[in-house]
Amino acid sequence: MTTTSSVEQVPGVAHRLARSEGTGRVRRPRSTAGAGMYRPWWMPVLWIAPTVIVIAAFGVFPFLNTIALSFTNATPLGGGGDWVGFANYERLLTDDNFWRATRNSIVYALVAVPLLVVLPLMMAQLVYKYLPGIGFFRTAFYAPVVASMVAVALVWQNLLNERGPINTALDRFGVVDSPVPFLSNPTLLLLSAIALTVWKGLGWYMIFYLAALANVPRELYEAAELDGAGTVRQFIHVTVPGVRLTMLLIAIMSGIGSLRVFTEIYVLGGATGGPGGQVQTLPFYIRDTALDPIAGNAGYGAAVSVALFLLTIGLAVMSHKFGAKEES
Amino acid sequence: MTWWHARGRQRAVVVRYVLLLLVLAISVGPLLWQLSSSLKGTQEALFGSEATFLPQDPSIAAYRTVFEQVPMTQYIRNSLIMCALTIGSQIVFPTLAGYMLSRRHWRGRSGFYSLLIVSMMFPFESIMVSLYMQIREMGLDNTFVGVWLPGAIAAVNVLIMRATFAAVPDEIDDAAMLDGAGEWRRFVRLYLPAAKGSLVVVVINSFIAAWDDFLWPFIVLRSEGLYTLSLGLARLAASSLSFDPRVIMAGSIIAIVPIMVLFVAVQRYFFKGVESGAIK
């Protein structure tokens, strides 16, 4: 870091005095709150430059570029790239595979979000108050979050296979006569992938609720208890309103997460995305259409990407509206 | 306290423990089942009604096989390289930028802040087509740097560090300044130690992200010699016909264990960091 020496040589007070002389280029801090020394003027630039470059080049530019690409016939290996107007978007409208992927992604979010909003809250409630050994439970509940997705998807593949423990248990208790085709029936495969996403996400969202529960005033519980409210009614009338904002946040986060699913489908459903690609999600379809080195069509994939982005924004706005309505 | 109350409270505690054990079985049970199955001998049933939970004839043969028949060591090494690159950049740059964002005033600061916020609006999957083409044009296709670079600095980590540094009381900073500590010195001696909890969160999250990442390395890396553990596992599973299921189970346990050990080792800091709001 080249800035080190030049800054360190100047003792604090002298530095402050130097600044008051005014060197033209040196800008004053608007407030003195911990602002510290203000020299040399380019120091902030050096400290933030790498971050600005990476975020701009790989966080913001790709989005603009995606929009531009969606009007071209570019290929992933750099060929094409001619302007084709709205052709890619016209193709979207009549592309059954695109609509199937969109439907799968929306179903994914509609099933996963309510589960991920409610179940982690109940888990947080369960581990919030102290009991001997509660730290162990908190850590253990978080375990699936840190385990890698490919690895846990392989675990679930075993659990859900035709002779796996889940089918064995269902059979033993006489729930089903023949094994449930969790991994070969498209609908069940989609639900199995959702179950995997939810299972892995429980601990993650539980943490958010734990932080939120700490902000619910204790007096409210005491008052509710005095009024004779039991555990369930305390949960509905004190806890839920107390963590409403967190619920909204988690609805948005888990909704976006559901629209981003790829690995679960790839591991449970195979490289095709379920039998005949019937369980493909939007990210899956984007990778399939756009990034295949031989047949890939980056322009069309970019149009699908824009659709995915709009869906994400739509979902966030919808959750927000829903949350705002609940509020009033 | 009356007898009735005491009993009611005890009953509540028992109910809570029962529920805790139930959730425990759901969250950790599948992982334990996989671990136990991977340790079963070749004569034992893995599936079906005759399968038992615990191995009757424990054996580590599957682990030996997975290391012998699959370049497991190489996968692990590649994953560790990715983790080291990611953790390195995620510690250094977000700390510097977060400091500038919270402790200093400069022209363009709010613009920089907006840039961070805006960049978080785009889900990776909706920009990956462009990202891949950028990486390819930079000649980084099929390289570790190509995998690492787009995610080298996460906006959310900058925001975490910003919040952490903003919480340092101005008086401490002023006192250090009056004692003649220059900016770099205050940064290293005062601010970094104050951010220990957040740094642990950043390190863990970066480690998990790099170790678990699948889709992006899957797009960028094509040589098997560069495969990370996640890619190697997926490939191993895709060719499952030729492998004993125990071998795949052993492989997935190998992918899970290091991260679990790391997490348990630092979970105290992690939960503290999380609860102090570092994650928001």
XYZ file of C-alpha atoms in Angstrom:
608
model
C 0.000 0.000 0.000
C 1.802 3.124 -1.166
C -0.263 5.489 0.945
C 1.053 4.095 4.205
C 4.297 5.971 4.615
C 3.154 9.376 3.452
C 0.257 9.400 5.869
C 2.098 8.022 8.818
C 4.916 10.522 8.685
C 2.597 13.398 9.454
C 1.631 13.554 13.134
C -2.009 14.163 13.808
C -2.049 17.704 15.107
C 0.403 19.058 12.608
C -1.696 17.522 9.921
C -4.799 19.268 11.147
C -2.987 22.613 11.158
C -1.629 22.011 7.704
C -5.099 21.542 6.421
C -6.288 24.928 7.626
C -3.716 26.643 5.453
C -5.670 25.474 2.464
C -3.941 23.964 -0.515
C -6.734 24.521 -2.978
C -7.092 20.895 -3.986
C -7.767 19.750 -0.457
C -11.444 19.550 0.314
C -12.704 19.948 3.816
C -14.836 17.310 5.446
C -18.377 18.535 5.772
C -18.511 17.385 9.364
C -15.715 16.598 11.727
C -17.349 13.447 13.056
C -14.410 11.097 13.021
C -13.397 12.415 9.656
C -9.770 12.468 10.608
C -6.971 13.866 8.525
C -7.772 14.963 5.084
C -4.741 14.629 2.982
C -3.586 13.760 0.459
C -6.721 14.253 -1.568
C -6.163 11.143 -3.657
C -5.985 8.805 -0.717
C -9.680 7.880 -0.733
C -9.304 7.214 -4.431
C -6.589 4.619 -3.863
C -8.528 2.954 -1.079
C -11.732 2.615 -3.004
C -10.468 2.263 -6.578
C -10.346 -1.561 -6.663
C -13.860 -1.781 -5.248
C -15.251 0.799 -7.652
C -13.656 -0.922 -10.636
C -14.805 -4.438 -9.738
C -18.339 -3.396 -8.777
C -18.764 -1.201 -11.838
C -17.266 -3.699 -14.280
C -18.837 -6.879 -12.874
C -21.830 -5.615 -10.942
C -23.420 -2.827 -12.961
C -21.971 -2.883 -16.473
C -23.045 -6.513 -17.127
C -26.634 -5.505 -16.627
C -26.481 -2.714 -19.194
C -24.549 -5.026 -21.470
C -27.211 -7.722 -21.055
C -29.875 -5.300 -22.235
C -27.726 -4.358 -25.224
C -26.977 -8.013 -26.008
C -30.657 -8.882 -25.956
C -31.089 -6.838 -29.152
C -28.326 -8.730 -30.974
C -27.619 -12.222 -32.217
C -24.308 -12.530 -30.321
C -22.865 -15.962 -29.580
C -20.950 -16.834 -26.410
C -17.711 -17.361 -28.321
C -17.803 -13.860 -29.739
C -19.381 -14.310 -33.171
C -22.427 -12.458 -34.427
C -23.385 -9.427 -32.450
C -25.474 -7.805 -35.150
C -28.451 -5.708 -34.217
C -31.666 -7.671 -34.591
C -34.137 -5.296 -32.984
C -36.857 -6.957 -30.965
C -36.489 -10.349 -32.669
C -35.287 -12.070 -29.481
C -38.226 -10.728 -27.519
C -40.658 -11.777 -30.216
C -39.188 -15.247 -30.038
C -39.682 -15.288 -26.252
C -43.412 -14.825 -26.633
C -43.836 -18.042 -28.587
C -41.114 -20.120 -26.919
C -42.820 -22.883 -24.917
C -39.601 -23.821 -23.162
C -39.220 -20.260 -21.912
C -42.751 -20.178 -20.548
C -42.293 -23.572 -18.927
C -39.132 -22.343 -17.210
C -40.925 -19.161 -16.142
C -43.823 -21.167 -14.760
C -41.443 -23.467 -12.858
C -39.587 -20.509 -11.364
C -42.819 -18.821 -10.301
C -44.177 -22.026 -8.757
C -40.843 -22.387 -6.988
C -41.189 -18.960 -5.403
C -44.886 -19.361 -4.580
C -44.272 -22.596 -2.675
C -40.909 -21.812 -1.118
C -41.551 -18.250 0.095
C -44.423 -18.922 2.524
C -42.525 -21.877 3.992
C -39.351 -19.843 4.375
C -41.208 -16.943 5.959
C -43.064 -19.039 8.534
C -40.917 -22.051 9.471
C -37.699 -20.154 10.359
C -39.727 -17.839 12.593
C -41.030 -20.840 14.518
C -37.508 -22.217 14.736
C -36.170 -18.883 15.975
C -38.897 -18.758 18.586
C -37.857 -22.246 19.656
C -34.179 -21.415 20.163
C -34.547 -17.786 21.260
C -35.027 -18.202 24.986
C -32.292 -19.795 27.032
C -32.325 -23.482 27.865
C -29.348 -25.655 28.729
C -27.779 -26.736 25.436
C -29.536 -24.115 23.322
C -26.256 -23.037 21.703
C -25.808 -26.537 20.367
C -29.257 -26.493 18.799
C -28.696 -23.087 17.197
C -25.448 -24.241 15.645
C -26.922 -27.546 14.519
C -29.933 -25.852 12.902
C -27.511 -23.731 10.937
C -25.513 -26.736 9.711
C -27.390 -27.239 6.404
C -26.714 -23.611 5.500
C -22.957 -24.034 5.514
C -22.946 -27.450 3.829
C -22.315 -27.158 0.108
C -25.365 -27.340 -2.144
C -24.014 -30.013 -4.466
C -23.174 -32.224 -1.493
C -26.530 -31.853 0.237
C -28.366 -32.280 -3.060
C -26.587 -35.625 -3.375
C -27.760 -36.489 0.136
C -31.349 -35.704 -0.831
C -31.013 -37.637 -4.033
C -30.284 -40.677 -1.891
C -33.029 -39.922 0.618
C -35.632 -39.520 -2.110
C -34.698 -42.349 -4.444
C -37.171 -45.144 -5.067
C -35.647 -47.355 -2.407
C -34.383 -44.551 -0.171
C -35.285 -44.082 3.492
C -38.235 -41.793 2.798
C -39.909 -44.221 0.443
C -39.053 -47.087 2.778
C -40.674 -45.284 5.693
C -43.779 -44.376 3.681
C -44.055 -47.993 2.614
C -43.571 -49.352 6.109
C -46.297 -47.159 7.549
C -48.557 -48.191 4.711
C -48.971 -44.671 3.321
C -48.187 -45.745 -0.232
C -48.352 -49.020 -2.135
C -45.655 -48.329 -4.667
C -42.585 -46.105 -4.279
C -43.235 -42.406 -4.838
C -41.294 -41.280 -7.944
C -39.890 -38.160 -6.250
C -37.082 -37.802 -8.762
C -38.641 -38.988 -12.025
C -42.086 -37.373 -12.018
C -41.604 -33.739 -13.145
C -44.060 -32.240 -10.644
C -42.663 -34.243 -7.741
C -39.121 -33.442 -8.839
C -39.904 -29.730 -8.744
C -41.440 -30.123 -5.272
C -38.445 -32.170 -4.117
C -36.075 -29.433 -5.271
C -38.217 -26.878 -3.424
C -38.059 -29.034 -0.296
C -34.277 -29.092 -0.604
C -34.090 -25.305 -1.015
C -36.362 -24.778 1.972
C -34.495 -27.304 4.133
C -31.174 -25.649 3.377
C -32.543 -22.121 3.905
C -34.266 -22.637 7.271
C -31.211 -21.904 9.397
C -30.199 -18.892 7.336
C -33.507 -17.080 7.784
C -33.751 -18.227 11.400
C -30.747 -15.996 12.113
C -32.590 -12.937 10.799
C -35.547 -13.714 13.018
C -33.291 -14.214 16.036
C -31.970 -10.696 15.546
C -35.525 -9.394 15.080
C -36.904 -11.187 18.140
C -34.352 -9.384 20.274
C -36.079 -6.143 19.323
C -39.586 -7.179 20.368
C -40.220 -5.481 23.739
C -40.467 -8.000 26.561
C -43.233 -6.000 28.204
C -45.595 -6.904 25.382
C -45.251 -10.586 26.231
C -45.769 -9.906 29.910
C -48.873 -7.847 29.194
C -50.217 -10.549 26.884
C -49.560 -13.168 29.537
C -51.412 -11.120 32.136
C -54.314 -10.896 29.745
C -54.320 -14.675 29.645
C -52.922 -15.184 26.156
C -51.307 -18.599 25.698
C -48.203 -19.425 23.693
C -50.037 -19.593 20.393
C -51.883 -16.320 20.854
C -48.729 -14.597 22.058
C -47.046 -15.814 18.899
C -49.811 -14.486 16.640
C -50.495 -11.206 18.426
C -47.079 -10.200 19.762
C -44.328 -12.017 17.903
C -45.679 -11.811 14.358
C -46.486 -8.066 14.448
C -43.138 -7.466 16.153
C -41.121 -9.056 13.372
C -43.315 -7.966 10.444
C -40.578 -5.985 8.725
C -38.229 -8.939 8.943
C -40.931 -11.143 7.450
C -41.168 -8.773 4.517
C -37.403 -8.744 4.106
C -37.298 -12.545 4.183
C -40.175 -12.796 1.716
C -38.186 -10.668 -0.716
C -34.894 -12.444 -0.090
C -36.313 -15.946 -0.328
C -38.344 -14.971 -3.381
C -35.269 -13.733 -5.188
C -33.423 -16.825 -3.992
C -36.147 -19.053 -5.473
C -35.859 -17.353 -8.841
C -32.105 -18.024 -8.805
C -32.289 -21.790 -8.338
C -30.024 -23.827 -10.557
C -27.930 -26.349 -8.613
C -30.814 -28.160 -6.934
C -32.382 -28.893 -10.316
C -29.068 -29.795 -11.902
C -28.142 -32.356 -9.269
C -31.578 -33.833 -8.535
C -32.882 -33.699 -12.104
C -29.684 -34.240 -14.055
C -27.972 -32.186 -16.744
C -31.167 -31.947 -18.811
C -33.182 -30.432 -15.974
C -35.618 -33.245 -15.323
C -37.093 -35.627 -17.870
C -37.172 -33.785 -21.183
C -36.071 -30.577 -19.469
C -39.507 -30.236 -17.897
C -38.206 -28.997 -14.565
C -35.850 -26.328 -15.907
C -35.913 -23.028 -14.073
C -35.082 -19.698 -15.705
C -31.378 -19.670 -14.745
C -31.186 -23.240 -16.022
C -32.764 -22.218 -19.303
C -30.446 -19.205 -19.622
C -27.388 -21.370 -19.203
C -28.778 -23.916 -21.632
C -29.671 -21.504 -24.403
C -26.982 -18.871 -24.016
C -23.804 -20.488 -22.837
C -23.574 -23.675 -24.820
C -20.222 -23.228 -26.640
C -21.520 -24.668 -29.914
C -25.215 -23.898 -30.204
C -25.338 -21.066 -27.685
C -27.243 -17.895 -28.517
C -26.106 -15.205 -26.096
C -28.447 -12.645 -27.616
C -31.495 -14.765 -26.946
C -30.140 -15.800 -23.538
C -29.763 -12.107 -22.715
C -33.432 -11.556 -23.537
C -34.341 -14.395 -21.156
C -32.045 -12.773 -18.581
C -33.919 -9.494 -18.890
C -37.162 -11.399 -18.338
C -35.663 -12.992 -15.221
C -34.606 -9.581 -13.969
C -38.069 -8.112 -14.530
C -39.617 -11.065 -12.726
C -37.270 -10.494 -9.780
C -38.147 -6.810 -9.580
C -41.842 -7.611 -9.960
C -41.657 -10.062 -7.098
C -39.883 -7.586 -4.846
C -42.436 -4.878 -5.643
C -45.300 -7.304 -5.065
C -43.939 -8.398 -1.681
C -43.500 -4.777 -0.759
C -47.063 -3.866 -1.741
C -48.370 -6.878 0.122
C -46.327 -5.923 3.167
C -47.514 -2.319 3.020
C -51.131 -3.422 2.821
C -50.688 -5.647 5.870
C -49.225 -2.684 7.682
C -52.330 -0.505 7.406
C -45.053 -20.381 42.915
C -47.795 -22.919 43.185
C -47.444 -26.556 42.365
C -49.638 -26.098 39.337
C -47.439 -23.362 37.924
C -44.253 -25.347 38.444
C -45.759 -28.272 36.635
C -46.962 -26.109 33.771
C -43.517 -24.623 33.357
C -41.785 -27.996 33.478
C -44.190 -29.293 30.908
C -43.396 -26.333 28.661
C -39.690 -27.085 28.930
C -40.223 -30.721 28.045
C -42.359 -29.747 25.050
C -39.641 -27.364 23.914
C -36.956 -30.022 24.116
C -39.112 -32.447 22.171
C -39.654 -29.848 19.441
C -35.947 -28.983 19.428
C -35.028 -32.640 18.955
C -37.572 -32.933 16.162
C -36.108 -29.969 14.272
C -32.644 -31.333 14.988
C -33.595 -34.631 13.364
C -34.865 -32.802 10.286
C -31.903 -30.475 9.889
C -28.995 -32.726 10.796
C -30.555 -36.171 10.359
C -30.039 -36.323 6.576
C -26.378 -35.404 6.934
C -25.839 -38.036 9.631
C -27.622 -40.616 7.523
C -25.264 -39.878 4.623
C -22.236 -40.075 6.925
C -23.363 -43.347 8.408
C -24.203 -44.861 5.007
C -20.819 -43.875 3.593
C -19.212 -45.908 6.372
C -21.170 -49.084 5.623
C -19.381 -52.169 4.399
C -20.003 -53.399 0.857
C -22.153 -56.309 2.095
C -24.562 -54.019 3.922
C -27.793 -52.703 2.519
C -27.868 -48.944 1.920
C -31.495 -48.734 0.871
C -34.696 -50.652 1.347
C -36.295 -52.012 4.468
C -33.309 -54.086 5.548
C -31.074 -50.983 5.759
C -30.138 -49.923 9.280
C -29.280 -46.402 10.373
C -25.899 -47.261 11.883
C -23.327 -49.291 9.944
C -23.149 -52.890 11.203
C -19.794 -53.499 9.585
C -18.077 -50.083 9.500
C -15.465 -49.573 6.838
C -13.651 -46.632 5.312
C -13.225 -48.430 2.013
C -15.450 -45.915 0.203
C -13.213 -43.043 1.310
C -10.157 -44.876 0.084
C -11.848 -45.567 -3.244
C -12.942 -41.997 -3.792
C -9.386 -40.757 -3.308
C -7.959 -43.492 -5.512
C -10.370 -43.345 -8.430
C -11.231 -39.662 -8.516
C -8.705 -36.763 -8.414
C -10.162 -35.764 -5.062
C -6.963 -34.174 -3.752
C -6.809 -31.988 -6.813
C -10.455 -30.934 -6.445
C -9.846 -30.044 -2.812
C -6.698 -28.114 -3.676
C -8.542 -26.175 -6.376
C -11.385 -25.363 -3.987
C -8.907 -24.152 -1.393
C -7.219 -21.908 -3.962
C -10.578 -20.379 -4.849
C -11.351 -19.877 -1.157
C -7.987 -18.236 -0.482
C -8.353 -15.820 -3.404
C -11.897 -14.898 -2.432
C -11.262 -14.495 1.287
C -8.172 -12.396 0.574
C -9.935 -9.921 -1.663
C -13.098 -9.871 0.438
C -11.144 -8.905 3.534
C -8.835 -6.298 2.069
C -10.965 -4.241 -0.295
C -14.312 -4.052 1.541
C -12.451 -2.986 4.697
C -10.691 -0.144 2.901
C -13.803 0.932 1.032
C -16.033 0.547 4.097
C -13.673 2.762 6.072
C -13.726 5.453 3.407
C -17.484 5.227 3.255
C -18.089 5.630 6.973
C -15.203 7.654 8.408
C -14.333 10.065 5.670
C -16.130 12.648 3.632
C -15.179 13.077 0.037
C -16.778 14.156 -3.167
C -18.504 11.229 -4.825
C -19.081 9.352 -1.602
C -22.821 9.201 -2.006
C -22.345 8.284 -5.661
C -20.148 5.394 -4.596
C -22.772 4.327 -2.081
C -25.453 4.373 -4.786
C -23.219 2.305 -7.056
C -22.989 -0.373 -4.358
C -26.737 -0.408 -3.772
C -27.551 -0.511 -7.476
C -25.110 -3.353 -8.084
C -26.945 -5.468 -5.532
C -30.186 -5.206 -7.503
C -29.081 -7.538 -10.261
C -29.250 -11.239 -9.470
C -26.105 -12.959 -10.681
C -28.115 -15.311 -12.906
C -29.561 -12.412 -14.869
C -26.145 -11.001 -15.757
C -24.113 -14.176 -16.131
C -24.366 -14.214 -19.924
C -22.654 -10.856 -20.128
C -20.203 -11.777 -17.353
C -19.119 -14.853 -19.217
C -18.556 -12.902 -22.414
C -16.577 -10.247 -20.535
C -14.406 -12.873 -18.885
C -13.886 -14.601 -22.199
C -12.900 -11.367 -23.916
C -10.389 -10.706 -21.162
C -8.845 -14.080 -21.940
C -9.805 -15.418 -18.507
C -12.063 -18.196 -19.722
C -11.205 -21.495 -18.057
C -8.972 -19.898 -15.380
C -9.219 -19.474 -11.619
C -8.931 -15.708 -11.993
C -11.920 -15.779 -14.316
C -13.952 -17.539 -11.633
C -12.697 -15.300 -8.862
C -12.693 -11.815 -10.379
C -16.418 -11.032 -10.843
C -17.136 -11.974 -7.224
C -13.860 -10.728 -5.770
C -15.462 -7.791 -3.959
C -19.027 -8.089 -2.733
C -20.986 -4.877 -2.224
C -22.683 -6.389 0.803
C -19.327 -6.839 2.535
C -18.495 -3.182 1.934
C -21.798 -2.287 3.580
C -21.073 -4.612 6.513
C -17.681 -2.972 7.073
C -19.204 0.473 6.673
C -21.749 -0.250 9.414
C -19.043 -1.704 11.644
C -16.679 1.254 11.340
C -19.518 3.729 11.749
C -20.139 2.203 15.168
C -16.665 3.127 16.426
C -17.127 6.094 18.812
C -15.682 9.361 17.504
C -14.000 10.030 20.861
C -11.711 7.032 20.517
C -10.737 8.116 17.051
C -10.118 11.695 18.206
C -8.019 10.512 21.148
C -5.862 8.356 18.910
C -5.494 11.259 16.525
C -4.387 13.613 19.305
C -1.872 11.007 20.371
C -0.350 11.478 16.975
C -1.538 8.278 15.316
C -1.695 8.730 11.559
C -4.569 7.498 9.504
C -3.072 4.201 8.428
C -2.023 3.484 11.976
C -5.459 4.243 13.354
C -6.939 2.064 10.662
C -4.741 -0.900 11.565
C -4.586 -0.474 15.339
C -7.994 0.902 16.097
C -10.509 0.136 13.393
C -9.456 -3.344 12.335
C -9.485 -4.753 15.890
C -12.900 -3.160 16.400
C -14.145 -5.004 13.313
C -13.029 -8.474 14.370
C -16.552 -9.862 14.678
C -17.603 -8.549 11.279
C -14.401 -9.826 9.707
C -15.177 -13.305 10.987
C -18.606 -13.082 9.377
C -17.052 -11.897 6.116
C -14.444 -14.672 6.162
C -16.980 -17.398 6.874
C -19.415 -16.140 4.267
C -16.661 -15.847 1.660
C -15.343 -19.292 2.474
C -18.780 -20.844 2.208
C -19.551 -18.947 -1.003
C -16.300 -19.976 -2.699
C -16.392 -23.555 -1.431
C -20.047 -24.088 -2.379
C -20.257 -22.097 -5.586
C -21.392 -24.218 -8.470
C -23.015 -22.424 -11.395
C -20.322 -19.822 -12.128
C -17.282 -22.146 -11.910
C -19.335 -24.634 -13.908
C -19.669 -22.043 -16.684
C -16.084 -20.774 -16.611
C -14.045 -23.916 -15.924
C -13.863 -26.619 -18.550
C -10.587 -28.416 -17.879
C -11.096 -31.130 -15.330
C -7.731 -30.277 -13.819
C -9.221 -26.981 -12.632
C -12.446 -28.436 -11.214
C -13.382 -27.426 -7.691
C -14.840 -29.931 -5.276
C -18.444 -29.002 -6.104
C -17.829 -29.507 -9.827
C -15.924 -32.727 -9.225
C -18.729 -34.079 -7.044
C -21.394 -33.249 -9.604
C -19.354 -34.994 -12.259
C -18.791 -37.997 -9.994
C -22.525 -38.208 -9.364
C -23.398 -37.818 -13.030
C -21.311 -40.897 -13.786
C -22.928 -42.735 -10.901
C -23.599 -45.882 -12.873
C -19.991 -46.904 -12.582
C -19.628 -46.053 -8.907
C -20.789 -47.637 -5.715
C -23.223 -45.156 -4.045
C -21.013 -45.336 -0.952
C -18.238 -43.670 -2.934
C -20.441 -40.714 -3.898
C -21.653 -40.475 -0.310
C -18.053 -40.433 0.885
C -17.275 -37.684 -1.629
C -20.135 -35.511 -0.438
C -19.164 -36.018 3.199
C -15.655 -34.881 2.327
C -17.151 -31.711 0.851
C -19.272 -31.055 3.935
C -16.878 -31.831 6.777
C -14.199 -29.103 6.444
C -16.760 -26.350 6.296
C -18.607 -27.778 9.302
C -15.405 -27.948 11.330
C -14.530 -24.374 10.422
C -18.011 -23.205 11.263
C -18.154 -24.925 14.641
C -14.721 -23.526 15.476
C -15.773 -19.920 14.926
C -19.517 -20.095 15.544
C -19.186 -18.117 18.768
C -17.895 -15.061 16.854
C -20.257 -15.748 14.033
C -23.448 -15.630 16.037
C -22.184 -12.650 17.994
C -21.374 -10.808 14.778
C -24.713 -11.705 13.310
C -26.680 -10.636 16.342
C -24.859 -7.333 16.630
C -26.325 -6.484 13.272
C -23.282 -7.077 11.107
C -25.401 -9.025 8.693
C -27.987 -6.337 8.004
